[in-house]
Coordinates of C-alpha atoms in Angstrom, one line a residue:
M191 CA 195.6 94.2 -7.5
Y192 CA 194.8 96.0 -4.4
Y193 CA 192.4 94.0 -2.3
S194 CA 193.1 91.0 0.1
F195 CA 190.4 88.2 -0.5
F196 CA 189.6 89.4 3.5
E197 CA 188.1 92.0 2.0
I198 CA 186.3 90.6 -1.5
F199 CA 184.5 88.0 0.8
S200 CA 182.9 89.4 3.5
I201 CA 179.9 88.1 5.5
G202 CA 177.8 90.8 6.0
V203 CA 173.2 91.6 5.8
G204 CA 171.2 91.3 2.5
P205 CA 170.1 91.7 0.4
S206 CA 172.4 94.7 -1.1
S207 CA 176.1 94.8 -0.7
S208 CA 175.9 98.1 -2.3
H209 CA 172.6 99.5 -1.1
T210 CA 173.5 98.0 2.9
V211 CA 176.4 96.3 3.4
G212 CA 178.1 99.3 2.5
P213 CA 176.0 101.7 4.0
M214 CA 176.0 99.5 7.2
R215 CA 179.8 99.8 6.8
A216 CA 179.4 103.4 6.2
A217 CA 177.6 104.4 9.0
K218 CA 180.2 102.7 11.5
R219 CA 182.8 104.6 10.2
W220 CA 180.4 107.6 10.6
L221 CA 180.2 106.6 14.4
D222 CA 184.0 105.6 15.2
N223 CA 185.5 109.0 13.3
L224 CA 182.7 111.0 15.8
R225 CA 184.3 109.3 19.0
K226 CA 188.3 109.5 17.4
E227 CA 187.2 113.5 17.2
N228 CA 185.3 113.6 20.5
L229 CA 182.2 114.5 18.4
F230 CA 180.1 111.7 19.9
E231 CA 178.5 112.9 22.8
K232 CA 177.7 116.6 20.8
V233 CA 175.2 115.0 18.0
A234 CA 171.5 115.5 18.9
K235 CA 170.4 114.4 15.5
V236 CA 172.3 112.6 12.1
E237 CA 171.1 112.9 9.0
V238 CA 171.2 110.6 5.9
T239 CA 171.1 111.7 2.3
L240 CA 170.9 109.0 0.0
Y241 CA 172.1 109.9 -3.8
G242 CA 171.3 108.4 -7.2
S243 CA 170.8 104.2 -6.7
L244 CA 170.8 104.9 -3.5
A245 CA 167.8 107.1 -3.6
L246 CA 165.7 105.3 -6.3
T247 CA 166.0 101.7 -4.9
G248 CA 166.9 102.6 -1.5
V249 CA 163.7 101.6 0.4
G250 CA 163.2 98.2 -1.3
H251 CA 167.1 97.4 -0.7
G252 CA 166.8 98.2 2.9
T253 CA 168.5 100.7 3.1
D254 CA 166.9 103.3 5.0
R255 CA 166.7 100.1 7.8
V256 CA 169.9 99.1 7.9
L257 CA 171.3 103.1 8.7
S258 CA 168.6 103.4 11.2
E259 CA 169.5 100.6 13.1
V260 CA 173.0 101.0 12.5
L261 CA 172.8 104.7 14.1
A262 CA 170.2 104.1 16.8
P263 CA 169.5 105.3 19.6
T264 CA 170.9 108.6 17.6
P265 CA 167.5 110.6 16.4
T266 CA 168.1 109.6 12.7
E267 CA 166.7 111.0 10.0
I268 CA 167.3 109.7 5.9
I269 CA 166.4 111.6 3.0
F270 CA 165.9 109.9 -0.3
S271 CA 167.2 113.2 -2.8
Q272 CA 165.2 113.2 -6.1
K273 CA 168.5 115.5 -7.7
D274 CA 171.9 114.4 -7.4
P275 CA 174.7 117.4 -7.0
G276 CA 176.3 118.0 -9.7
D277 CA 179.9 116.7 -8.5
L278 CA 178.4 113.4 -8.0
R279 CA 181.2 111.0 -9.0
H280 CA 179.6 107.0 -8.3
P281 CA 175.8 106.6 -8.5
N282 CA 175.4 104.8 -4.8
T283 CA 176.1 107.9 -2.9
L284 CA 175.4 109.0 0.9
D285 CA 176.1 112.2 2.9
F286 CA 176.3 111.7 7.3
A287 CA 175.1 115.1 8.8
A288 CA 175.9 115.6 12.5
Y289 CA 173.7 117.9 14.0
K290 CA 173.5 119.7 17.3
G291 CA 170.4 122.1 17.5
E292 CA 170.2 123.9 14.0
E293 CA 173.8 123.5 13.8
K294 CA 175.9 121.4 11.6
F295 CA 179.3 120.7 13.0
A296 CA 180.3 117.3 11.0
S297 CA 179.8 115.9 7.3
M298 CA 181.3 113.5 5.5
R299 CA 180.2 112.3 1.8
V300 CA 180.9 107.9 1.1
E301 CA 180.7 105.7 -2.0
S302 CA 179.6 102.5 -2.0
I303 CA 181.6 101.2 -4.5
G304 CA 179.8 97.6 -4.7
G305 CA 180.7 94.5 -2.5
G306 CA 180.3 96.3 0.4
D307 CA 183.1 98.3 0.0
I308 CA 183.3 102.4 0.7
V309 CA 185.5 105.2 -0.2
I310 CA 185.2 108.4 1.6
E311 CA 185.6 111.6 0.1
G312 CA 188.9 112.9 0.5
R313 CA 190.8 109.8 2.3
E314 CA 191.1 107.7 -0.8
S315 CA 195.0 108.0 -0.3
S316 CA 193.8 105.9 3.3
E317 CA 193.6 102.7 0.5
P318 CA 194.9 99.6 2.3
D319 CA 198.3 98.7 0.5
D320 CA 198.7 96.3 -3.1
V321 CA 198.3 93.0 -1.8
Y322 CA 199.4 91.3 -5.1
P323 CA 201.8 93.4 -7.3
E324 CA 200.1 91.7 -10.9
N325 CA 197.4 93.4 -12.6
S326 CA 196.0 91.4 -14.9
F327 CA 195.1 87.6 -15.7
A328 CA 198.1 88.0 -18.0
E329 CA 200.7 89.1 -15.5
I330 CA 199.1 86.4 -12.8
A331 CA 200.0 83.4 -15.5
Q332 CA 203.1 85.1 -17.0
Y333 CA 204.3 84.7 -12.9
C334 CA 203.3 81.1 -12.1
R335 CA 204.9 79.7 -15.3
W336 CA 208.4 81.6 -14.0
R337 CA 208.2 80.0 -10.7
Y338 CA 206.0 76.3 -11.7
I339 CA 203.6 77.2 -9.0
S340 CA 199.5 76.9 -9.8
L341 CA 197.2 80.1 -8.6
R342 CA 196.3 78.1 -5.2
E343 CA 199.9 78.3 -4.4
Y344 CA 200.1 81.8 -5.9
V345 CA 197.2 82.9 -3.2
E346 CA 199.3 81.5 -0.3
L347 CA 202.4 83.3 -1.7
N348 CA 200.7 86.7 -1.4
E349 CA 198.3 86.1 1.3
G350 CA 199.9 83.5 4.1
A351 CA 199.0 80.3 4.8
E352 CA 196.3 81.8 7.3
I353 CA 194.2 82.4 4.2
W354 CA 193.1 78.9 4.1
D355 CA 191.9 78.8 7.4
F356 CA 189.7 82.3 6.7
L357 CA 188.3 81.1 3.6
Q358 CA 187.2 77.2 5.0
T359 CA 185.5 79.6 7.7
I360 CA 184.3 81.9 4.1
W361 CA 183.1 78.4 2.9
H362 CA 181.0 77.0 6.1
T363 CA 178.8 80.5 6.2
M364 CA 178.3 79.5 2.7
R365 CA 177.5 76.3 3.6
A366 CA 174.8 77.5 6.1
E367 CA 173.0 80.3 4.2
V368 CA 172.0 77.5 1.8
E369 CA 171.2 74.8 4.1
E370 CA 169.2 77.6 6.3
G371 CA 167.6 78.6 2.6
L372 CA 166.7 75.2 1.6
E373 CA 164.5 74.9 4.9
A374 CA 163.2 78.1 4.8
T375 CA 159.2 78.6 3.2
G376 CA 157.4 81.3 2.8
I377 CA 156.3 84.5 1.4
L378 CA 159.5 86.4 0.6
P379 CA 159.4 90.3 2.4
G380 CA 158.8 93.6 0.5
G381 CA 155.4 93.4 -0.7
L382 CA 156.1 91.7 -4.0
N383 CA 154.5 88.1 -2.6
V384 CA 157.3 85.9 -4.4
Q385 CA 156.9 82.3 -2.7
R386 CA 160.8 81.0 -1.5
K387 CA 161.2 77.8 -4.5
A388 CA 164.3 76.6 -2.7
R389 CA 163.1 73.5 -0.7
Y390 CA 160.2 72.8 -3.3
L391 CA 162.7 72.5 -6.0
Y392 CA 165.5 70.3 -3.7
E393 CA 162.5 68.1 -2.7
R394 CA 160.4 67.8 -6.8
Q395 CA 160.7 64.4 -7.5
H396 CA 160.9 62.6 -10.9
A397 CA 159.2 59.8 -12.6
Q398 CA 162.1 59.3 -14.3
E399 CA 165.7 60.4 -12.3
I400 CA 168.1 61.3 -15.2
P401 CA 171.0 62.4 -14.3
Q402 CA 171.7 65.8 -16.1
V403 CA 167.7 67.1 -14.6
R404 CA 169.3 66.1 -11.2
E405 CA 172.2 68.0 -11.8
L406 CA 170.5 71.1 -12.7
Q407 CA 167.9 70.8 -10.0
L408 CA 170.6 70.9 -7.2
V409 CA 172.3 73.1 -8.8
C410 CA 169.3 75.6 -9.2
A411 CA 168.0 74.4 -5.7
Y412 CA 171.4 75.3 -4.0
A413 CA 171.6 79.0 -5.7
F414 CA 167.9 79.9 -5.1
A415 CA 168.2 78.9 -1.0
A416 CA 171.5 81.3 -1.0
A417 CA 169.4 83.9 -3.2
E418 CA 166.2 84.1 -0.8
Q419 CA 167.9 84.2 2.2
N420 CA 169.7 87.4 1.3
A421 CA 166.2 88.4 -0.2
A422 CA 164.9 88.0 3.5
N423 CA 167.5 90.0 4.9
G424 CA 169.8 87.2 6.1
T425 CA 173.6 86.2 6.8
I426 CA 175.0 85.8 3.4
V427 CA 178.9 86.5 1.5
T428 CA 179.4 88.4 -0.9
A429 CA 180.7 86.5 -3.7
P430 CA 181.1 89.0 -5.1
T431 CA 177.7 90.7 -3.7
C432 CA 174.9 90.1 -2.2
G433 CA 172.8 89.9 -5.0
S434 CA 175.0 87.2 -7.0
C435 CA 176.0 85.5 -4.0
G436 CA 173.7 82.2 -4.5
V437 CA 176.2 81.4 -7.8
L438 CA 179.4 80.2 -6.4
P439 CA 178.3 78.5 -3.3
A440 CA 175.6 76.6 -5.5
V441 CA 178.2 75.5 -7.8
L442 CA 181.1 74.4 -4.9
M443 CA 178.1 72.9 -3.2
Y444 CA 177.0 70.7 -5.6
L445 CA 180.6 69.5 -6.7
Q446 CA 181.8 68.9 -2.6
G447 CA 178.3 66.6 -2.5
K448 CA 178.6 64.7 -6.0
Y449 CA 182.9 64.6 -5.4
H450 CA 183.3 64.5 -1.5
Y451 CA 185.8 67.2 -1.7
S452 CA 187.5 68.6 1.6
D453 CA 186.7 71.7 3.3
L454 CA 190.5 72.4 2.7
R455 CA 190.2 71.9 -1.2
M456 CA 186.9 73.7 -1.1
A457 CA 189.1 76.8 0.3
H458 CA 191.5 76.4 -2.4
A459 CA 188.6 77.2 -5.1
L460 CA 187.4 80.2 -3.2
G461 CA 191.2 81.2 -3.5
V462 CA 191.0 81.0 -7.2
A463 CA 187.5 82.5 -7.6
G464 CA 189.1 85.6 -5.6
I465 CA 191.2 85.9 -7.9
I466 CA 188.9 86.1 -10.3
G467 CA 186.3 88.6 -8.7
N468 CA 189.7 90.9 -7.5
L469 CA 190.8 91.5 -11.1
I470 CA 187.3 92.7 -12.1
R471 CA 186.9 94.7 -9.5
R472 CA 189.9 96.2 -9.7
N473 CA 189.8 96.1 -14.3
A474 CA 186.4 97.2 -14.3
S475 CA 183.7 97.1 -11.9
I476 CA 181.5 94.2 -9.6
S477 CA 178.7 97.6 -9.1
G478 CA 175.2 97.2 -10.4
A479 CA 174.5 100.5 -10.3
E480 CA 177.7 101.2 -12.4
C481 CA 177.9 99.0 -14.9
G482 CA 174.9 96.7 -15.2
C483 CA 173.7 92.9 -13.8
Q484 CA 176.7 92.2 -16.0
A485 CA 179.4 93.5 -13.2
E486 CA 177.7 91.0 -10.4
I487 CA 175.8 87.3 -11.9
G488 CA 178.6 88.0 -14.7
S489 CA 181.6 88.1 -12.3
A490 CA 179.9 85.8 -9.8
C491 CA 179.3 83.0 -12.9
S492 CA 183.2 83.5 -13.7
M493 CA 184.6 83.1 -10.2
A494 CA 182.4 80.0 -9.8
A495 CA 183.6 78.3 -13.0
A496 CA 187.4 79.3 -12.2
A497 CA 186.2 77.8 -8.7
M498 CA 185.3 74.7 -11.0
C499 CA 188.3 74.2 -12.6
E500 CA 190.7 74.7 -9.9
L501 CA 188.5 71.8 -7.8
M502 CA 189.0 69.5 -11.0
E503 CA 192.4 69.8 -11.1
F504 CA 192.5 72.0 -14.5
P505 CA 196.0 74.1 -16.1
I506 CA 196.1 77.5 -15.9
E507 CA 194.8 78.2 -19.5
Q508 CA 191.8 76.3 -18.8
I509 CA 190.4 78.6 -15.4
E510 CA 191.2 81.5 -17.9
Y511 CA 188.8 80.4 -21.0
A512 CA 186.4 78.7 -18.0
A513 CA 186.2 82.2 -16.5
E514 CA 186.2 84.6 -20.2
I515 CA 183.2 82.0 -21.4
A516 CA 181.5 82.9 -18.1
M517 CA 181.5 86.6 -18.3
E518 CA 181.1 86.7 -21.8
H519 CA 178.0 85.5 -22.1
H520 CA 176.4 87.6 -19.6
L521 CA 177.5 91.0 -21.7
G522 CA 174.8 93.6 -21.8
L523 CA 172.6 92.4 -19.2
T524 CA 171.4 95.1 -17.4
C525 CA 170.3 95.4 -13.8
D526 CA 166.3 96.3 -13.6
P527 CA 165.6 94.8 -9.6
I528 CA 161.5 95.0 -9.8
C529 CA 160.7 97.7 -7.5
G530 CA 163.8 97.7 -6.6
L531 CA 164.0 94.4 -4.5
V532 CA 166.5 92.1 -5.5
Q533 CA 164.4 89.5 -6.1
I534 CA 162.7 89.6 -9.5
P535 CA 164.6 88.7 -11.4
C536 CA 168.1 87.9 -9.4
I537 CA 166.8 85.5 -7.6
E538 CA 166.1 83.1 -11.1
R539 CA 169.3 85.0 -12.1
N540 CA 171.8 83.5 -9.6
A541 CA 170.2 79.9 -10.2
V542 CA 170.9 80.3 -14.2
A543 CA 174.2 81.5 -13.7
A544 CA 175.6 79.1 -11.1
K545 CA 174.5 76.4 -13.9
R546 CA 176.0 78.5 -16.8
A547 CA 179.5 78.4 -14.7
I548 CA 179.5 74.7 -14.9
D549 CA 178.6 74.6 -18.6
S550 CA 181.9 77.1 -19.2
A551 CA 184.2 75.2 -17.0
N552 CA 183.5 71.6 -19.0
L553 CA 183.6 73.5 -22.6
A554 CA 186.9 75.3 -21.5
H555 CA 188.0 71.9 -20.7
M556 CA 186.3 69.9 -24.0
L557 CA 188.3 73.4 -25.9
V558 CA 191.3 73.4 -24.7
G559 CA 193.9 75.5 -27.0
T560 CA 190.9 77.0 -29.0
R561 CA 190.8 80.2 -27.1
T562 CA 191.1 83.4 -29.1
I563 CA 189.6 85.8 -26.5
S564 CA 191.6 86.7 -23.0
F565 CA 190.3 87.2 -19.7
D566 CA 191.6 89.9 -19.3
M567 CA 189.7 91.4 -22.6
V568 CA 186.2 90.4 -22.1
V569 CA 186.5 92.4 -18.7
R570 CA 187.7 95.5 -20.1
T571 CA 184.8 95.1 -22.8
M572 CA 182.6 94.7 -19.8
Y573 CA 183.3 97.9 -18.0
E574 CA 183.3 99.4 -22.1
T575 CA 179.8 98.0 -22.0
G576 CA 178.7 98.9 -18.9
I577 CA 179.8 102.5 -19.2
S578 CA 178.7 103.6 -22.7
M579 CA 174.8 102.6 -22.3
N580 CA 173.2 105.8 -22.7
R581 CA 173.1 107.7 -19.2
A582 CA 169.8 109.4 -20.2
F583 CA 167.9 106.0 -20.4
R584 CA 169.9 103.4 -17.7
D585 CA 168.0 105.5 -15.0
K586 CA 165.2 103.0 -14.8
T587 CA 162.5 101.5 -12.1
T588 CA 160.1 99.1 -12.7
A589 CA 156.8 98.7 -11.1
I590 CA 154.2 95.5 -10.8
G591 CA 150.6 95.9 -11.3
L592 CA 149.1 98.5 -9.9
A593 CA 152.3 99.0 -7.5
S594 CA 153.7 102.2 -6.5
S595 CA 157.5 103.7 -7.9
A596 CA 158.9 107.0 -6.9
F597 CA 157.0 108.3 -9.9
G598 CA 154.1 107.0 -10.0
F599 CA 151.3 104.0 -9.9
G600 CA 150.8 101.9 -12.5
D601 CA 148.3 100.0 -14.3
I602 CA 147.4 96.5 -14.9
G603 CA 150.1 95.3 -16.6
G604 CA 152.6 97.2 -14.6
A605 CA 155.1 100.4 -15.5
T606 CA 158.4 101.5 -16.3
N607 CA 159.6 104.7 -15.5
I608 CA 162.9 107.0 -16.6
N609 CA 163.9 109.8 -14.9
T610 CA 164.8 112.3 -17.3
M611 CA 164.9 115.9 -15.0
A612 CA 168.2 117.8 -16.2
S613 CA 169.6 117.7 -12.8
N614 CA 169.4 114.2 -12.0
Y615 CA 172.7 114.1 -14.7
A616 CA 176.0 114.5 -13.6
P617 CA 178.1 117.5 -15.8
G618 CA 180.2 116.5 -17.9
F619 CA 180.9 114.9 -21.4
N620 CA 180.9 111.2 -22.9
G621 CA 180.4 109.4 -26.3
S622 CA 181.4 106.1 -27.6
V623 CA 181.8 104.4 -31.1
A624 CA 180.8 100.9 -31.6
F625 CA 181.4 99.1 -34.8
T626 CA 178.9 95.3 -35.5
N627 CA 177.8 93.0 -37.5
S628 CA 174.6 92.6 -36.0
N629 CA 171.7 95.1 -36.7
Y630 CA 173.8 97.6 -37.6
M631 CA 177.3 98.3 -38.7
L632 CA 177.7 102.0 -36.7
R633 CA 177.2 103.7 -33.4
A634 CA 178.0 106.3 -32.2
M635 CA 176.6 108.0 -29.3
A636 CA 177.5 111.3 -27.3
M637 CA 175.9 113.5 -24.2
Y638 CA 176.9 116.4 -22.4
S639 CA 175.0 117.6 -19.2
T640 CA 175.7 120.7 -17.1
G641 CA 174.9 119.3 -14.1
L642 CA 172.5 121.9 -12.2
N643 CA 174.4 125.7 -11.8
K644 CA 174.3 127.9 -9.2
N645 CA 171.4 129.9 -10.8
G646 CA 169.3 126.6 -10.6
W647 CA 169.4 125.6 -14.5
A648 CA 170.4 122.5 -16.2
F649 CA 170.7 121.5 -19.4
T650 CA 171.3 117.8 -20.8
V651 CA 171.9 116.5 -24.4
S652 CA 172.1 113.3 -26.1
A653 CA 172.2 112.5 -29.7
I654 CA 173.2 108.5 -31.3
G655 CA 173.3 107.4 -34.4
R656 CA 173.0 103.8 -36.0
Y657 CA 173.4 102.8 -39.8
A658 CA 173.8 100.3 -41.8
K659 CA 174.7 100.0 -45.7
E660 CA 173.0 96.3 -46.2
G661 CA 171.4 93.6 -43.9
V662 CA 171.8 89.6 -44.1
I663 CA 169.0 90.1 -46.4
D664 CA 169.4 91.5 -49.5
G665 CA 168.5 95.0 -50.4
T666 CA 167.5 96.1 -46.6
F667 CA 169.6 99.1 -45.1
Y668 CA 169.1 100.6 -41.4
N669 CA 169.8 104.0 -41.1
S670 CA 168.9 105.9 -38.0
G671 CA 169.3 109.5 -35.5
G672 CA 168.2 110.0 -32.2
L673 CA 168.3 113.4 -29.9
F674 CA 167.2 113.4 -26.2
M675 CA 167.5 116.8 -24.6
S676 CA 166.2 117.8 -20.9
L677 CA 166.0 121.6 -19.4
E678 CA 165.2 122.3 -15.9
K679 CA 164.8 125.2 -13.7
V680 CA 165.0 124.8 -10.0
F681 CA 163.2 127.8 -8.5
N682 CA 163.7 127.4 -4.4
D683 CA 163.2 123.7 -2.6
A684 CA 159.5 123.6 -3.5
H685 CA 159.2 123.9 -7.2
S686 CA 161.3 123.1 -10.6
L687 CA 159.7 123.4 -14.4
N688 CA 161.5 120.7 -16.8
L689 CA 161.2 120.3 -20.4
T690 CA 162.1 117.1 -21.8
L691 CA 162.3 116.5 -26.1
W692 CA 163.4 113.5 -27.7
G693 CA 162.9 111.8 -31.2
A694 CA 164.6 109.3 -33.6
P695 CA 164.1 109.9 -37.0
T696 CA 164.3 106.5 -38.9
Q697 CA 164.7 105.5 -42.4
R698 CA 165.2 101.0 -43.2
A699 CA 164.0 98.7 -46.1
T700 CA 162.2 95.9 -45.3
A701 CA 161.8 92.8 -46.4
S702 CA 158.5 91.1 -47.6
P703 CA 157.2 87.2 -47.1
T704 CA 156.3 85.6 -50.9
Y705 CA 155.7 82.0 -52.5
Q706 CA 157.7 79.0 -51.6
E707 CA 158.4 78.8 -55.4
A708 CA 160.2 82.2 -55.5
Y709 CA 162.3 80.8 -53.0
D710 CA 163.1 77.6 -54.5
L711 CA 163.6 79.9 -57.9
A712 CA 166.2 82.0 -56.5
D713 CA 167.6 78.9 -54.6
N714 CA 167.7 81.4 -51.2
N715 CA 165.3 81.1 -48.5
L716 CA 166.6 85.2 -47.4
Y717 CA 165.1 86.0 -51.2
N718 CA 163.5 89.8 -50.9
P719 CA 161.3 90.9 -53.7
N720 CA 161.7 94.4 -52.5
W721 CA 164.5 95.6 -54.6
G722 CA 166.6 95.6 -57.4
Y723 CA 169.4 97.3 -59.3
Q724 CA 168.7 100.9 -60.6
D725 CA 171.6 102.7 -63.1
G726 CA 173.8 99.9 -61.5
K727 CA 173.1 100.4 -58.0
K728 CA 170.7 98.7 -55.4
R729 CA 167.5 100.3 -54.8
A730 CA 164.9 99.1 -52.4
A731 CA 161.2 99.3 -53.2
R732 CA 159.8 99.3 -49.7
I733 CA 161.3 101.9 -47.5
V734 CA 159.6 102.7 -43.9
E735 CA 160.8 106.2 -42.4
T736 CA 159.1 107.1 -38.9
F737 CA 159.8 110.0 -36.6
D738 CA 157.6 110.6 -33.4
P739 CA 159.3 113.6 -31.8
T740 CA 157.6 113.7 -28.3
A741 CA 157.5 116.7 -25.6
V742 CA 157.4 116.7 -22.1
L743 CA 156.6 119.7 -19.2
N744 CA 156.8 118.8 -16.5
W745 CA 155.8 121.2 -12.8
I746 CA 157.2 119.3 -9.6
W747 CA 155.8 120.9 -6.4
K748 CA 157.0 120.0 -2.8
P749 CA 154.8 121.3 -0.5
K750 CA 156.2 119.6 2.3
K751 CA 159.1 116.8 3.3
G752 CA 158.2 113.4 2.0
T753 CA 155.1 115.2 -0.3
S754 CA 155.9 115.9 -4.0
L755 CA 153.3 116.8 -6.6
N756 CA 154.1 115.9 -10.4
T757 CA 151.8 117.6 -12.7
G758 CA 153.1 116.8 -16.8
A759 CA 151.8 117.8 -19.9
A760 CA 152.8 115.8 -23.1
I761 CA 152.5 116.1 -26.9
R762 CA 153.5 113.6 -29.6
W763 CA 153.7 114.0 -33.8
V764 CA 153.5 110.9 -35.3
N765 CA 154.7 110.1 -38.8
Y766 CA 154.7 107.1 -40.5

């Protein structure tokens, strides 16, 4: 594993590790580089261009605010790019440029890869040396058994005894963020008018005090407290990210209060949690923009479950089982914060994941010896799930009520917008094939994008197919295809035209309700009257065919910087 725990647990300012902590570190590194190269005195203006997720949700996450604060008093212009360059490698990318008059004399591209970590393009070789030689939990477990040591001892062997002083400092900061959150009241910043709930949860009294309810109340109150501090731009610890910072401290604070563990024992628990977070970061991702919320909340839940097992002195096998359960039941969780703010549903997800971490640890203890899926396998599955999502419909922003988004205004019920501009997708090809025994048997997806070429053209095409010979109910089948195409012509900086086409022809056999007498006669509550045998083959009598091809033409005009007008015309053919 590449990272030391001195890097995975970092103290920073909310609300987002990739949108505030990462850009803050990037800006500081940019200034340090200018000073080292004796160029700082030459700077008259700095221009920072945000791409991808940083551009779409940067305002809600405070990216512009933290960049302006770090780069002050140098005049700074923050640009939220509407289009991503064709060579973009990560959805959280920003470009720094230094100017003297109209002359740009220095530049730097940075990727904020999650957890506050950054990668500077062209300087990847300067990454720190490996601290941990093992690269999977299987390797770590084998090494520990060979040496007859615990995971806690494995951490000390690689990091040195001073790691416990550092992790105790991290624990004190975690406690402080929870305690401050429990004292705070009022409305969180950002415009959603979200009321702080941690103190209310903590102080609420019940007529009948049930231990299980009190446990849930305390754990959720602690998680709300930390997550609300993060949403309020407070000081927190990335565990492994800002958006998931409430899960681990909530579990550990509850356990310390109940069993009176020393701060050194809490540091040991953080060490084991760090192993789990490190493995996920190394073999998958902890970036919500890259792999969805499963990479943030799912990782935090796994870390908390493992930390609890360490405190309860469970063996390595149960620690792995608890971490696997915690991650497995977050697979597929997407990252879609309302208005780009780390508030809804992010704060509640911290509380739900904290309680799930405790349940995962307890379940692993009760089912010891029955595990069939390894932690390494579920981490690999999480990563494959994240990167296999259809990119054409991943780039979503959501608005509540009449609130505006990057694309327009909502209505009373809110709005969800999907960016289908062809130049928005990085060039290249990707595809995936999946087999399942749930809604369909086979799913195949493929997508190709050219990126924006030198002539101003960009093209993206995506196709998907899903098929099931028969569902759980007799006589039902499912056969669906889908096609998405986007063609864009960028005439100049002010004008562009985009044509988007999509459609999903679907054919499926359906069941229908019938009388209880029919279910009794068939001795089957899943009896379907809409099928039978014809010429020796199953035939369905009720088949639904749908196809609603849609075309949208958009003209984007930018009369001046910061102002854009999107005019669209759409046509849809409904076939049912």
